[in-house]
Structures are given as C-alpha cells and as structure tokens.
C-alpha cells in the first residue's frame, strides 16, 4: 500500500506567487478616502517549523494572552526572537528548489482593531501589506484571504465583506523560508517579518483603482503632454497649468521639465466619482538615442549609488525620517542617481526622489546568485515553472512605481544568471511601459536590455568600452554603458574613484555608474558596537562583507562619501595660481549656475588671510568661463607657502541644504613651501651611556632615540606594516594579486630589526640596520642619520631594498611612541584621512584634532586615519617637519593591535600614542570586490631617502 501526505503548508514550496491577492496597481500616499494604519504592537508567537501550530490562532476569540509582542513594521529576529543571519550569495539552506528546510521559523502575528470613527458604512475595503519576508498567509476574522510571496512588493486583499465595527482580528502567518527565498538571494541579512506598513483602505463606490500618469516633455517645443489613463473614468486637474481634462484625454501645454537637477513637480488631482487622489506630475521624456541614455533630449551622467534599505536597529523597517535623511545626504554629497539594489524600495522613498531630484534605476525583487555554485543548474529564471512568479514580481514593481518621474530605468533584478524567465520579464515591461529603459547586468549580449551594464570592470576595460573597442554583439556596441556597481566601499576606500570619473567624462558612451553601496549593514550590538556576519553564531556567513557602504551604520558619512562628493562635484574649478586666474566649468547636465555663489580665500602657511566673493556668470551646462582673481592679500612675512581656495556654495536655501552649503572647491598653489633648514651642526657627545646631540639623547649602545628635550620618545624605527584594509585583503574569488595576504605570507607584519652598527661622527650619529621578515632573504637596509643644531634634530632615513621584491610595500616610514598626547595640530591635507588614490577631498590647510578623533571608525578595524601631504605636525609637545611632505597617523594602539581587532570595542587605548610618519603609502583600490590598486598608486620597494626635523613646541 502506498499513500501521499499533503499538508496545509504546501503553499510554502509552491513556485506560484500566491493566491487571493488583488491585481497590482499604482501606489499613492494619500487620498480623501479614509484609511487606517495597522502598524504598531502585534501579538506574536514563534514556531520552529512551518506546520508546528494549527490555524486556530486566526479564529476570533483565540487566546493570545501568553504571546509575546513585536512591533510592526519590524523583523522578529531583531526583537529578541531568534537571530539574524548574513550571507552574500550562498543560500543558508540546501539548494533543492523549490524545497526549503523543515526547520522553517514561522511567526504567527495577531492584530486586534476597531474601525476608526467615521469609517463609512458602505463601500469596499482592502488590507495592504507593503512588505513581508518571505511568505505570508492571511486571515481576517477567521476567514482566510490567501497567501503571497515577493517580500519587497505590495499585496492587497479585499476585506470589505468581512469587517466589523469593532473586534476585528487580522492574523498573519509568516514563514522565514519559502520557494520565494530562492528568488531573494540578495547580498544582505536574512530578516523575516512584516517589515513594511500594513494599512486598511476604504474603497468607496466608484473609487480610483489603477491609473497611469503619462507626462512627456518635448525639449524642442518646451511643451509637455499629459495623459492619465484610469481604470475608473474621472477628471484630471492641474490648476497651475489650467488643465482640466477627462482621464484618457491628452493635453499639451508649456511646462518646466522635471530632471534630477531641476525636479519641477506640478500638483494635480485625479478625481473619480468616489475618490480624489493627489498627483505630483513631473514632465520628462526618457529615450535611447544616438547610442545614449537621454532625458529631455540631453545625455545624462550618473553620479550614482546602490542603496539597500537599512537601519542599525530596525533592519529594513525604515521610517520616513530615515528615508529622508538618506536622500538629503545624497543630495548634499553631489549624488544624482540611485539604483534600488536589489528590490523596489519603500514607495515613500521614491516620493522623496521625485521631490528632491534623483534619477532612479528601480530594481525588481529578484536574485538567484546562489545557483552560481552549481553552474546555474536548476536556476529558476531558466525554468518555465517559475515564470509566473517572475512576471508577478515585475508587474508588482512596475504597476506600483510607474507614476514616479524619478524612475527612468526598470531593472529586471540582480545576479540571477540568464534564462527565458528574464526574457519574459523584459518583454512584459517593454510592452507595459515603452517610455522607460530596461536594465539587467547579467544580459551580457544585451538581447533583452537597453543598456550595456557591468559590475566592477577594471579601469582599462572601461576605457576600451568608452573607445568602442570592447567587441561583443553589434547591438551591445551601439548601446550606452554604465557600471551598475563599482567602487566597492568596504572599509577603508574605495580607491580609484577619480580615475573612473575621468574616464566617464572623457567618453560619451560611458554614462557613469553606481558605487557599491550606500550604507554599512552593521547591527547595533551592546558588546560589539556594530555586529556583522558570524556575530550571531551563524554556521554559514560572509563576515563583514555586509559592511561596504559610504555611510556608517549610524549614517555618519565615511571618508569614502566625502571623496565621492569631491570626485563627482558638478562644477569644475581649475586655474593658474601664480597668474591669479581660474576657469569655472558647469558640469551639470541641465542646471545653470545661477543657484551658486562663488568665493575666494587666500592662505599663507595654511591660515586664511583674506576672503571675498568671486563673480562667475550663470553658465549653462557644459559652458566655461575664465575669471580673474583679485590681487592677493599681502604676505607680511614674505616667505610663506601660499595658495588660493575657490569655493562654489549655494546662494540660497534649497529643500536639501541651506545657503552656504559647499558644492565644489579647488585649491591653486601660488608659492611653494620653504623647507626647514637647521643651523650649524653640533658634535655628538657621550655621557653616562647616552649620546647627546643637540636637544636629543640616544642610547649609546643601540643608537636608539630616548628623548628630545624634556619629551620621552619610544625610539623611531622603520615601519612597513599596516593593518590590512578590506581592500588589501581582496575578495576570496579574485585571481588577481591580493596584497594583504601576500604581505602576511611574506611576514611583513613581523619584521625583525638587526643592528649592524652605531657611529658617532663629527657632525652626526649614524645607525645602520637591516629590516627583514623571518624565513625570507628579502630585506630593507636602513640607515638612520641624526644631526642637530641647538634646538632641532634632523633624522634622515635611507632605505635600500635587498632581494627580488615582487610585491609593493604597505607603507614606508618610521613609527615612534609618545608617552602622552591628546591634541594634534598639523599643516597639510585634511580635515579627514587620505591615501594615494583616495585623496581628492584632502585640502591643504592648518587643522586641529584630538588624537582619538583622527581615527576612522570602520566597523571592522583596519588601517585608517592617515593625513596626507603634511608639512608639519605638533602633538605631545613635539613638532615634526618633513622633507618632503609625509603621511601622518597617530593612535593609542599599534598597527599590530589594530590588525588583531575584530570590532572597535576590541581596541583598548594604551599609555602610548603611536605615531607614523610615512614617506610612502600603498593605495587603497577596491579589491574587496572590484579592481585592486592601479599601478601608479602602488608603493614599490625601491631606494628612498626622506627626512624629519624634530623640536619641542614653544
């Protein structure tokens, strides 16, 4: 005898998108129809499997007094029920589609509610879920409504016939794993729960259902054409444009167009017999013309970022204030575009993009990256059984977001291989909305897409693509190119952004890109500060790869964002400092410079001695003007290093920043620095085991510096090690050189210093050493030569490599310790950190900081905090001047201690401040996922000589 058992949870593994939900439709934030938010506190019960509990909890009167409580929107694993887990692309369960583990955490949610006062007696009603991960089954007052998958997409159910004035019970069973999980393998935390809004909407008779706002712009005539198609007939009014037409009827009027730089919106209303819906209409036309993405007839250059939704305490449950904070930060840092990686965002975020102005690549909730581990075998996007689910996801994205002028490109998803399902999605989208373009990076031949897109292509390849030398299909060669991901912002970095931007601006076909990514997904943790993969006991995880953003988890800008702002600034300022001339170029695509004011300032040895306004015409996009600077203020000393600084700032308040906000800047050197010149050299003397040379005292046996004047010093010695950055370590799948691992294998973190000789001559103390790692014949012959006058002591370091050095050095300089130091003043690059390929935002000036504030709080500790082009620095009573300029770092722990730390809380300040004065630093690159350090930024092991002059501060 044989039999087959079926259960009530077969829907969890069904590849269908669900049942019972209403067709997708346009989302709008409000109308005059009443609605009632069901957000707030819900009763909650967690079960270990999908079928551990029966369905009786959905019945009215079911006792839930002993249940826990959770907040909706929210994730139960961030509210004390289970734990989050992070993987980049590996599925955290056996790959056997569509099956999922028996151990399938399942959360039963209950919400009791009464209808609000004034709820109409007639009409229909729907309950809308804006986001539930990953599969939900829904009941109202004991009646099952259906189930759905598609975690970041809306689903509505008709409930008017089930509502009661009081005592309603909404029951939702949420499964962490489902067949839908195979389609949602994005690089992020796995976080089950009802994480977006739940809303009850009254639907009056003859109310608005679905509608499509078509608002095109003719850049030749300056006119816009508006047509609003609506499932329910009505009228469209736009008072500012004197528009009052029936739905479905086009009307053409003179308008100001919408762009990301000039986000002009017109307020209107769609009115049917039963409802009035506010409209915010932006007129713009997106087209693929002449092999370029054009908006309103003009090619656009994306200065973009990929944005996951994230909050360090609430995960993907974002509130309006957090979404607004993201948009304002982007605008203030010169970003103009967002790719919604890798799912449609909360719809309110797109409202903000419409309002403030950001181009949007709206991406479908689709990724099957884990199938790469088996050569894409059984990939759902190439299996016809899954195509209805794929089309459902595409439709729910397009229908929800189609009325946003900010959305100019639809993306089929991310890293899902190739297959017939993707083709079906592209065909459906092209048929439904021919006024936007379609993107998918995995379509290398561009069979289904309108844009050639790549991730992390190296600079030389990007240049070949820009020159049209990349080959490929004829269709692809005729399409514009974007980097949908580049500049991997993991830890310290990314490096090489300026080099990419120069390529984008040199070749029309290269229309910019989107840095990966916006925010570190660190989870606030009482002991670790911010937690990442593995900190919750996950058996399978990808560590801190989830912390790869331009802002830290608390949304403080990282140095990477400051660098990106400078690299993509929309005004170019260049000039000849000695000649006192400056050329200003408007690098906007649409906006003139009438909203900006220009200022000059003049610095002598890093201190500003004069400021004033600079008259610059309101240049149109692409235009340049040469402007004469005023006569410089008098340098009373006559020997200082001087430079102009020219700034472009907002001339008046905007919605995203206040008057005076800096948009762009440049520095123009005038006179060069005067190098330190000690007086007549003194003769070393020996006294009680010490060699005394001017203000310095040395150990007579080893030649090690002991003090300068009254300041004790832990002896300087050659240092080549830095705590490897995430980009130094590189990604495990990369075949290119991963320098962090090579440095460690070579033993640069444990070099030994052999003393070869100490010589006290007539005018100098010379110490000869050999610095080398164990088990290697590679070495750095290092000579320290000390000279002094009465108040200053000069150290000249000469380094000669021995052996065949095949890898560059992490750093090259000296490290020494001071017993105490709190405040630091320096003349050089600042105010933040900089490295050879991340220094665009470093401006020369006189800066002040606490030692602790020099540190950059990367979630995983690593090399950080170097200030570039330093002429001199003062800390702990000591002044250091460099010849030539140097990199300066100071911290209360050693590089070895920094290297050993997994979290910031592992770093315990010691009694010594360790100071690095570096002649050279290795670049940063982007090799945590992208290309490594470009050759010109690599620190080759070659002969070098550099000097420092030490003295006590006055």
Coordinates of C-alpha atoms in Angstrom, one line a residue, residues 25 56 98 248 254 310 389 426 429 433 480 519 540 690 744 747 754 836 940:
X25 CA -1.9 48.8 -9.1
X56 CA -6.9 28.1 15.2
X98 CA 11.6 24.7 -4.6
X248 CA -7.5 59.2 -21.1
X254 CA 4.1 74.8 -22.0
X310 CA 19.0 49.6 6.3
X389 CA 6.4 34.2 -10.2
X426 CA 11.8 42.2 -20.3
X429 CA 7.9 45.5 -19.2
X433 CA 5.9 50.8 -20.3
X480 CA 25.4 53.2 -23.7
X519 CA 25.3 52.1 4.0
X540 CA 27.4 29.9 7.3
X690 CA 73.9 58.3 26.4
X744 CA 51.2 38.5 5.7
X747 CA 55.9 38.2 7.0
X754 CA 69.1 43.8 13.2
X836 CA 47.3 57.9 -2.7
X940 CA 57.3 49.9 -5.0

